[in-house]
Amino acid sequence: FFFFFGCDCLDIGKNFIDSLANRGADGYRIKVTSLLRTPTTVKKLRRVNVNASDSSTHQFGTTFDISYNHFFCLDSTRTINGNDLKGVLGEVLLDLRKQERCLVKYEYKTACFHITATK
C-alpha cells in the first residue's frame, strides 16, 4: 500500500471497515484499482480510457482509484447490497474530504472514486 500525506488507502479501508461494523455489518474490504502510474502506463491507458490524462496525478504518487462497484468479500455468507457498500464508501470519502485530507472525483465510466491526497 502507498502512504500519502494525510489520506491513504489504509485510512480509507480502516474507516470503511469501522463504518460497516458500526452498522452491524462486516466482511467486506475496499478494492484499490489503480495506484502509481508511469508515463508508459499512462500512454497505454489513454488508448482505452477516455478519462485518462497525459498529465495524470497518478504519476506523482498522490492519487489512487478505489472501485465503488467491486469489493472484496471475506465471508460468502454475508450479502450486503452493492449500493449500500458504495454509500458507506462515499460517506467515508466525504468525511475525509470535509477534513480537507483529499479531493474526490466520481468516475462514472470507470466505476471508481478518483482520490487525490491533499494533506
CSV table of N, CA and C in Angstrom, one decimal:
chain,number,residue,atom,x,y,z
A,1,PHE,N,0.8,-1.2,0.0
A,1,PHE,CA,0.0,0.0,0.0
A,1,PHE,C,0.9,1.2,0.0
A,2,PHE,N,0.4,2.3,-0.6
A,2,PHE,CA,1.1,3.5,-0.7
A,2,PHE,C,0.6,4.4,0.5
A,3,PHE,N,1.5,5.1,1.0
A,3,PHE,CA,1.2,6.1,2.1
A,3,PHE,C,1.3,7.5,1.6
A,4,PHE,N,0.2,8.2,1.7
A,4,PHE,CA,0.2,9.6,1.2
A,4,PHE,C,0.2,10.5,2.4
A,5,PHE,N,0.2,11.8,2.1
A,5,PHE,CA,0.4,12.8,3.1
A,5,PHE,C,-0.6,12.6,4.3
A,6,GLY,N,-1.9,12.7,4.0
A,6,GLY,CA,-2.8,12.6,5.2
A,6,GLY,C,-4.0,11.7,4.8
A,7,CYS,N,-4.1,11.2,3.7
A,7,CYS,CA,-5.2,10.4,3.2
A,7,CYS,C,-4.6,9.2,2.4
A,8,ASP,N,-4.7,8.0,2.9
A,8,ASP,CA,-4.2,6.9,2.2
A,8,ASP,C,-5.2,5.8,2.1
A,9,CYS,N,-4.8,4.8,1.3
A,9,CYS,CA,-5.7,3.6,1.2
A,9,CYS,C,-6.0,2.9,2.5
A,10,LEU,N,-5.0,2.9,3.4
A,10,LEU,CA,-5.2,2.2,4.7
A,10,LEU,C,-6.2,3.0,5.5
A,11,ASP,N,-6.1,4.3,5.5
A,11,ASP,CA,-7.1,5.1,6.3
A,11,ASP,C,-8.5,4.9,5.7
A,12,ILE,N,-8.7,4.9,4.4
A,12,ILE,CA,-10.0,4.7,3.8
A,12,ILE,C,-10.5,3.3,4.1
A,13,GLY,N,-9.6,2.3,4.0
A,13,GLY,CA,-10.0,1.0,4.3
A,13,GLY,C,-10.4,0.7,5.7
A,14,LYS,N,-9.7,1.3,6.6
A,14,LYS,CA,-10.0,1.2,8.0
A,14,LYS,C,-11.3,1.9,8.4
A,15,ASN,N,-11.5,3.1,7.9
A,15,ASN,CA,-12.7,3.8,8.1
A,15,ASN,C,-13.9,3.1,7.5
A,16,PHE,N,-13.7,2.5,6.3
A,16,PHE,CA,-14.8,1.7,5.7
A,16,PHE,C,-15.2,0.5,6.6
A,17,ILE,N,-14.2,-0.2,7.0
A,17,ILE,CA,-14.5,-1.4,7.9
A,17,ILE,C,-15.2,-0.9,9.2
A,18,ASP,N,-14.7,0.1,9.8
A,18,ASP,CA,-15.3,0.7,11.0
A,18,ASP,C,-16.7,1.1,10.8
A,19,SER,N,-17.0,1.7,9.6
A,19,SER,CA,-18.3,2.2,9.3
A,19,SER,C,-19.3,1.0,9.1
A,20,LEU,N,-18.8,0.0,8.5
A,20,LEU,CA,-19.6,-1.2,8.3
A,20,LEU,C,-19.9,-1.9,9.7
A,21,ALA,N,-18.9,-2.0,10.5
A,21,ALA,CA,-19.0,-2.6,11.8
A,21,ALA,C,-20.0,-1.8,12.7
A,22,ASN,N,-20.0,-0.5,12.6
A,22,ASN,CA,-21.0,0.3,13.3
A,22,ASN,C,-22.4,0.1,12.9
A,23,ARG,N,-22.6,-0.4,11.7
A,23,ARG,CA,-23.9,-0.7,11.2
A,23,ARG,C,-24.3,-2.2,11.4
A,24,GLY,N,-23.4,-2.9,12.1
A,24,GLY,CA,-23.6,-4.4,12.3
A,24,GLY,C,-23.3,-5.2,11.1
A,25,ALA,N,-22.5,-4.7,10.2
A,25,ALA,CA,-22.1,-5.4,9.0
A,25,ALA,C,-20.6,-5.5,9.0
A,26,ASP,N,-20.1,-6.5,8.4
A,26,ASP,CA,-18.6,-6.7,8.2
A,26,ASP,C,-18.3,-7.7,7.1
A,27,GLY,N,-17.1,-8.0,6.9
A,27,GLY,CA,-16.7,-9.0,5.9
A,27,GLY,C,-16.4,-8.4,4.5
A,28,TYR,N,-16.3,-7.1,4.4
A,28,TYR,CA,-16.0,-6.5,3.1
A,28,TYR,C,-14.8,-5.6,3.2
A,29,ARG,N,-14.0,-5.5,2.1
A,29,ARG,CA,-12.9,-4.6,2.1
A,29,ARG,C,-12.9,-3.9,0.7
A,30,ILE,N,-12.3,-2.7,0.7
A,30,ILE,CA,-12.3,-1.9,-0.5
A,30,ILE,C,-11.3,-2.6,-1.5
A,31,LYS,N,-11.5,-2.2,-2.8
A,31,LYS,CA,-10.7,-2.7,-3.9
A,31,LYS,C,-10.0,-1.5,-4.5
A,32,VAL,N,-8.7,-1.4,-4.3
A,32,VAL,CA,-7.9,-0.3,-5.0
A,32,VAL,C,-7.7,-0.8,-6.4
A,33,THR,N,-8.0,0.0,-7.4
A,33,THR,CA,-7.9,-0.4,-8.8
A,33,THR,C,-6.7,0.3,-9.5
A,34,SER,N,-6.2,1.3,-8.9
A,34,SER,CA,-5.0,2.0,-9.6
A,34,SER,C,-4.3,2.8,-8.5
A,35,LEU,N,-2.9,2.7,-8.6
A,35,LEU,CA,-2.1,3.5,-7.7
A,35,LEU,C,-1.1,4.3,-8.6
A,36,LEU,N,0.1,4.0,-8.5
A,36,LEU,CA,1.1,4.8,-9.2
A,36,LEU,C,1.2,4.4,-10.7
A,37,ARG,N,1.3,5.3,-11.6
A,37,ARG,CA,1.4,5.1,-13.0
A,37,ARG,C,2.7,5.7,-13.5
A,38,THR,N,3.3,5.1,-14.5
A,38,THR,CA,4.5,5.6,-15.1
A,38,THR,C,4.0,6.3,-16.4
A,39,PRO,N,4.8,7.2,-17.0
A,39,PRO,CA,4.5,7.8,-18.3
A,39,PRO,C,4.1,6.7,-19.3
A,40,THR,N,4.7,5.6,-19.3
A,40,THR,CA,4.4,4.5,-20.3
A,40,THR,C,3.0,3.9,-20.0
A,41,THR,N,2.7,3.7,-18.7
A,41,THR,CA,1.4,3.1,-18.5
A,41,THR,C,0.3,4.1,-18.7
A,42,VAL,N,0.6,5.4,-18.5
A,42,VAL,CA,-0.4,6.4,-18.8
A,42,VAL,C,-0.7,6.4,-20.3
A,43,LYS,N,0.4,6.3,-21.1
A,43,LYS,CA,0.2,6.3,-22.6
A,43,LYS,C,-0.7,5.2,-23.0
A,44,LYS,N,-0.4,4.0,-22.5
A,44,LYS,CA,-1.2,2.8,-22.8
A,44,LYS,C,-2.7,3.0,-22.4
A,45,LEU,N,-2.8,3.5,-21.2
A,45,LEU,CA,-4.2,3.7,-20.6
A,45,LEU,C,-5.0,4.7,-21.4
A,46,ARG,N,-4.4,5.7,-21.9
A,46,ARG,CA,-5.1,6.7,-22.7
A,46,ARG,C,-5.7,6.2,-24.0
A,47,ARG,N,-5.1,5.1,-24.5
A,47,ARG,CA,-5.7,4.4,-25.7
A,47,ARG,C,-7.0,3.8,-25.4
A,48,VAL,N,-7.3,3.4,-24.2
A,48,VAL,CA,-8.5,2.7,-23.9
A,48,VAL,C,-9.5,3.4,-22.9
A,49,ASN,N,-9.0,4.4,-22.3
A,49,ASN,CA,-9.8,5.1,-21.2
A,49,ASN,C,-9.8,6.6,-21.5
A,50,VAL,N,-11.0,7.1,-21.8
A,50,VAL,CA,-11.2,8.5,-22.2
A,50,VAL,C,-10.9,9.4,-21.0
A,51,ASN,N,-11.0,8.9,-19.8
A,51,ASN,CA,-10.8,9.7,-18.6
A,51,ASN,C,-9.3,9.9,-18.3
A,52,ALA,N,-8.5,9.1,-18.9
A,52,ALA,CA,-7.0,9.2,-18.6
A,52,ALA,C,-6.4,10.4,-19.2
A,53,SER,N,-5.6,11.1,-18.4
A,53,SER,CA,-4.9,12.3,-18.8
A,53,SER,C,-3.4,12.1,-19.0
A,54,ASP,N,-2.8,12.7,-19.9
A,54,ASP,CA,-1.4,12.6,-20.1
A,54,ASP,C,-0.6,13.2,-19.0
A,55,SER,N,-1.2,14.1,-18.2
A,55,SER,CA,-0.6,14.7,-17.0
A,55,SER,C,-1.2,14.1,-15.7
A,56,SER,N,-1.5,12.8,-15.8
A,56,SER,CA,-2.2,12.2,-14.6
A,56,SER,C,-1.5,12.4,-13.3
A,57,THR,N,-2.2,12.7,-12.3
A,57,THR,CA,-1.7,12.9,-11.0
A,57,THR,C,-1.2,11.5,-10.4
A,58,HIS,N,-1.7,10.4,-11.0
A,58,HIS,CA,-1.2,9.1,-10.6
A,58,HIS,C,0.3,9.0,-10.7
A,59,GLN,N,0.9,9.8,-11.6
A,59,GLN,CA,2.4,9.8,-11.8
A,59,GLN,C,3.2,10.4,-10.7
A,60,PHE,N,2.5,11.1,-9.8
A,60,PHE,CA,3.2,11.8,-8.7
A,60,PHE,C,3.0,11.1,-7.4
A,61,GLY,N,2.3,10.0,-7.4
A,61,GLY,CA,2.1,9.2,-6.1
A,61,GLY,C,1.2,9.9,-5.1
A,62,THR,N,0.3,10.7,-5.6
A,62,THR,CA,-0.6,11.4,-4.7
A,62,THR,C,-2.1,11.0,-5.0
A,63,THR,N,-2.3,10.2,-6.0
A,63,THR,CA,-3.6,9.8,-6.5
A,63,THR,C,-3.8,8.3,-6.6
A,64,PHE,N,-5.0,7.8,-6.3
A,64,PHE,CA,-5.3,6.4,-6.4
A,64,PHE,C,-6.8,6.3,-6.7
A,65,ASP,N,-7.2,5.1,-7.2
A,65,ASP,CA,-8.6,4.9,-7.5
A,65,ASP,C,-9.1,3.7,-6.7
A,66,ILE,N,-10.3,3.8,-6.2
A,66,ILE,CA,-11.0,2.8,-5.5
A,66,ILE,C,-12.3,2.5,-6.2
A,67,SER,N,-12.5,1.2,-6.4
A,67,SER,CA,-13.8,0.8,-7.1
A,67,SER,C,-15.0,1.0,-6.2
A,68,TYR,N,-16.1,1.5,-6.7
A,68,TYR,CA,-17.3,1.6,-6.0
A,68,TYR,C,-18.3,0.5,-6.4
A,69,ASN,N,-17.9,-0.3,-7.3
A,69,ASN,CA,-18.8,-1.4,-7.8
A,69,ASN,C,-18.3,-2.8,-7.3
A,70,HIS,N,-17.0,-2.9,-7.0
A,70,HIS,CA,-16.5,-4.2,-6.6
A,70,HIS,C,-15.7,-4.1,-5.3
A,71,PHE,N,-16.0,-5.0,-4.4
A,71,PHE,CA,-15.4,-5.0,-3.1
A,71,PHE,C,-15.0,-6.5,-2.8
A,72,PHE,N,-14.0,-6.6,-2.0
A,72,PHE,CA,-13.5,-8.0,-1.6
A,72,PHE,C,-14.5,-8.4,-0.5
A,73,CYS,N,-15.0,-9.6,-0.7
A,73,CYS,CA,-16.0,-10.2,0.3
A,73,CYS,C,-15.2,-11.3,1.0
A,74,LEU,N,-15.0,-11.2,2.3
A,74,LEU,CA,-14.3,-12.2,3.1
A,74,LEU,C,-15.2,-13.3,3.6
A,75,ASP,N,-16.5,-13.2,3.5
A,75,ASP,CA,-17.4,-14.2,4.1
A,75,ASP,C,-18.6,-14.3,3.1
A,76,SER,N,-18.6,-15.4,2.3
A,76,SER,CA,-19.6,-15.6,1.3
A,76,SER,C,-21.0,-15.7,1.8
A,77,THR,N,-21.1,-15.9,3.1
A,77,THR,CA,-22.5,-16.0,3.7
A,77,THR,C,-23.1,-14.6,3.9
A,78,ARG,N,-22.2,-13.6,3.9
A,78,ARG,CA,-22.7,-12.2,4.0
A,78,ARG,C,-23.1,-11.6,2.7
A,79,THR,N,-24.2,-11.0,2.6
A,79,THR,CA,-24.6,-10.4,1.3
A,79,THR,C,-25.1,-9.0,1.7
A,80,ILE,N,-24.3,-8.0,1.3
A,80,ILE,CA,-24.7,-6.6,1.5
A,80,ILE,C,-24.9,-6.1,0.1
A,81,ASN,N,-26.0,-5.4,0.0
A,81,ASN,CA,-26.3,-4.7,-1.3
A,81,ASN,C,-25.1,-3.8,-1.8
A,82,GLY,N,-24.8,-4.0,-3.0
A,82,GLY,CA,-23.7,-3.2,-3.6
A,82,GLY,C,-23.9,-1.7,-3.5
A,83,ASN,N,-25.1,-1.2,-3.6
A,83,ASN,CA,-25.4,0.2,-3.5
A,83,ASN,C,-25.2,0.7,-2.0
A,84,ASP,N,-25.4,-0.2,-1.1
A,84,ASP,CA,-25.2,0.1,0.3
A,84,ASP,C,-23.7,0.2,0.6
A,85,LEU,N,-22.9,-0.7,0.0
A,85,LEU,CA,-21.5,-0.6,0.2
A,85,LEU,C,-20.9,0.7,-0.4
A,86,LYS,N,-21.4,1.0,-1.6
A,86,LYS,CA,-21.0,2.2,-2.3
A,86,LYS,C,-21.3,3.4,-1.4
A,87,GLY,N,-22.5,3.4,-0.8
A,87,GLY,CA,-22.9,4.5,0.0
A,87,GLY,C,-22.0,4.7,1.2
A,88,VAL,N,-21.7,3.6,1.9
A,88,VAL,CA,-20.8,3.7,3.0
A,88,VAL,C,-19.4,4.2,2.6
A,89,LEU,N,-18.9,3.7,1.5
A,89,LEU,CA,-17.6,4.2,1.0
A,89,LEU,C,-17.7,5.7,0.7
A,90,GLY,N,-18.8,6.1,0.1
A,90,GLY,CA,-19.0,7.5,-0.2
A,90,GLY,C,-19.0,8.4,1.0
A,91,GLU,N,-19.6,7.9,2.1
A,91,GLU,CA,-19.7,8.6,3.4
A,91,GLU,C,-18.3,8.7,4.0
A,92,VAL,N,-17.5,7.7,3.9
A,92,VAL,CA,-16.1,7.7,4.4
A,92,VAL,C,-15.3,8.7,3.6
A,93,LEU,N,-15.4,8.7,2.3
A,93,LEU,CA,-14.7,9.7,1.5
A,93,LEU,C,-15.1,11.1,1.7
A,94,LEU,N,-16.4,11.3,1.9
A,94,LEU,CA,-17.0,12.7,2.2
A,94,LEU,C,-16.4,13.2,3.5
A,95,ASP,N,-16.3,12.3,4.5
A,95,ASP,CA,-15.8,12.7,5.8
A,95,ASP,C,-14.3,13.2,5.7
A,96,LEU,N,-13.5,12.4,4.9
A,96,LEU,CA,-12.1,12.8,4.7
A,96,LEU,C,-12.0,14.0,3.9
A,97,ARG,N,-12.9,14.2,2.9
A,97,ARG,CA,-12.9,15.4,2.1
A,97,ARG,C,-13.2,16.7,3.0
A,98,LYS,N,-14.2,16.5,3.9
A,98,LYS,CA,-14.5,17.6,4.8
A,98,LYS,C,-13.4,18.0,5.7
A,99,GLN,N,-12.5,17.0,6.0
A,99,GLN,CA,-11.3,17.2,6.8
A,99,GLN,C,-10.2,17.8,6.0
A,100,GLU,N,-10.5,18.0,4.7
A,100,GLU,CA,-9.5,18.6,3.7
A,100,GLU,C,-8.3,17.7,3.6
A,101,ARG,N,-8.5,16.4,3.7
A,101,ARG,CA,-7.4,15.4,3.6
A,101,ARG,C,-7.3,14.9,2.2
A,102,CYS,N,-8.4,15.1,1.4
A,102,CYS,CA,-8.3,14.6,0.0
A,102,CYS,C,-9.4,15.3,-0.9
A,103,LEU,N,-9.2,15.1,-2.2
A,103,LEU,CA,-10.1,15.5,-3.2
A,103,LEU,C,-10.7,14.2,-3.8
A,104,VAL,N,-12.0,14.2,-4.1
A,104,VAL,CA,-12.6,13.0,-4.6
A,104,VAL,C,-13.4,13.3,-5.9
A,105,LYS,N,-13.1,12.6,-6.9
A,105,LYS,CA,-13.9,12.7,-8.1
A,105,LYS,C,-14.6,11.4,-8.4
A,106,TYR,N,-15.9,11.5,-8.7
A,106,TYR,CA,-16.7,10.3,-9.0
A,106,TYR,C,-16.6,10.0,-10.5
A,107,GLU,N,-15.9,8.9,-10.8
A,107,GLU,CA,-15.7,8.5,-12.2
A,107,GLU,C,-16.8,7.5,-12.6
A,108,TYR,N,-17.8,7.9,-13.4
A,108,TYR,CA,-18.9,7.0,-13.7
A,108,TYR,C,-18.6,6.0,-14.8
A,109,LYS,N,-17.7,6.4,-15.7
A,109,LYS,CA,-17.4,5.5,-16.8
A,109,LYS,C,-16.5,4.3,-16.4
A,110,THR,N,-15.6,4.6,-15.4
A,110,THR,CA,-14.7,3.5,-14.9
A,110,THR,C,-15.1,3.0,-13.5
A,111,ALA,N,-16.2,3.4,-13.0
A,111,ALA,CA,-16.8,2.9,-11.8
A,111,ALA,C,-15.8,2.9,-10.6
A,112,CYS,N,-15.2,4.1,-10.4
A,112,CYS,CA,-14.3,4.3,-9.3
A,112,CYS,C,-14.4,5.7,-8.7
A,113,PHE,N,-13.9,5.8,-7.5
A,113,PHE,CA,-13.6,7.1,-6.9
A,113,PHE,C,-12.2,7.4,-7.2
A,114,HIS,N,-11.9,8.6,-7.8
A,114,HIS,CA,-10.5,9.0,-8.1
A,114,HIS,C,-10.1,10.0,-6.9
A,115,ILE,N,-9.1,9.6,-6.1
A,115,ILE,CA,-8.8,10.3,-4.9
A,115,ILE,C,-7.4,10.8,-4.9
A,116,THR,N,-7.3,12.1,-4.6
A,116,THR,CA,-6.0,12.8,-4.5
A,116,THR,C,-5.8,13.3,-3.1
A,117,ALA,N,-4.7,12.9,-2.5
A,117,ALA,CA,-4.4,13.3,-1.2
A,117,ALA,C,-4.0,14.8,-1.2
A,118,THR,N,-4.4,15.6,-0.2
A,118,THR,CA,-4.1,17.0,-0.1
A,118,THR,C,-3.3,17.4,1.1
A,119,LYS,N,-3.3,16.6,2.1
A,119,LYS,CA,-2.6,16.9,3.3
A,119,LYS,C,-1.8,15.7,3.7
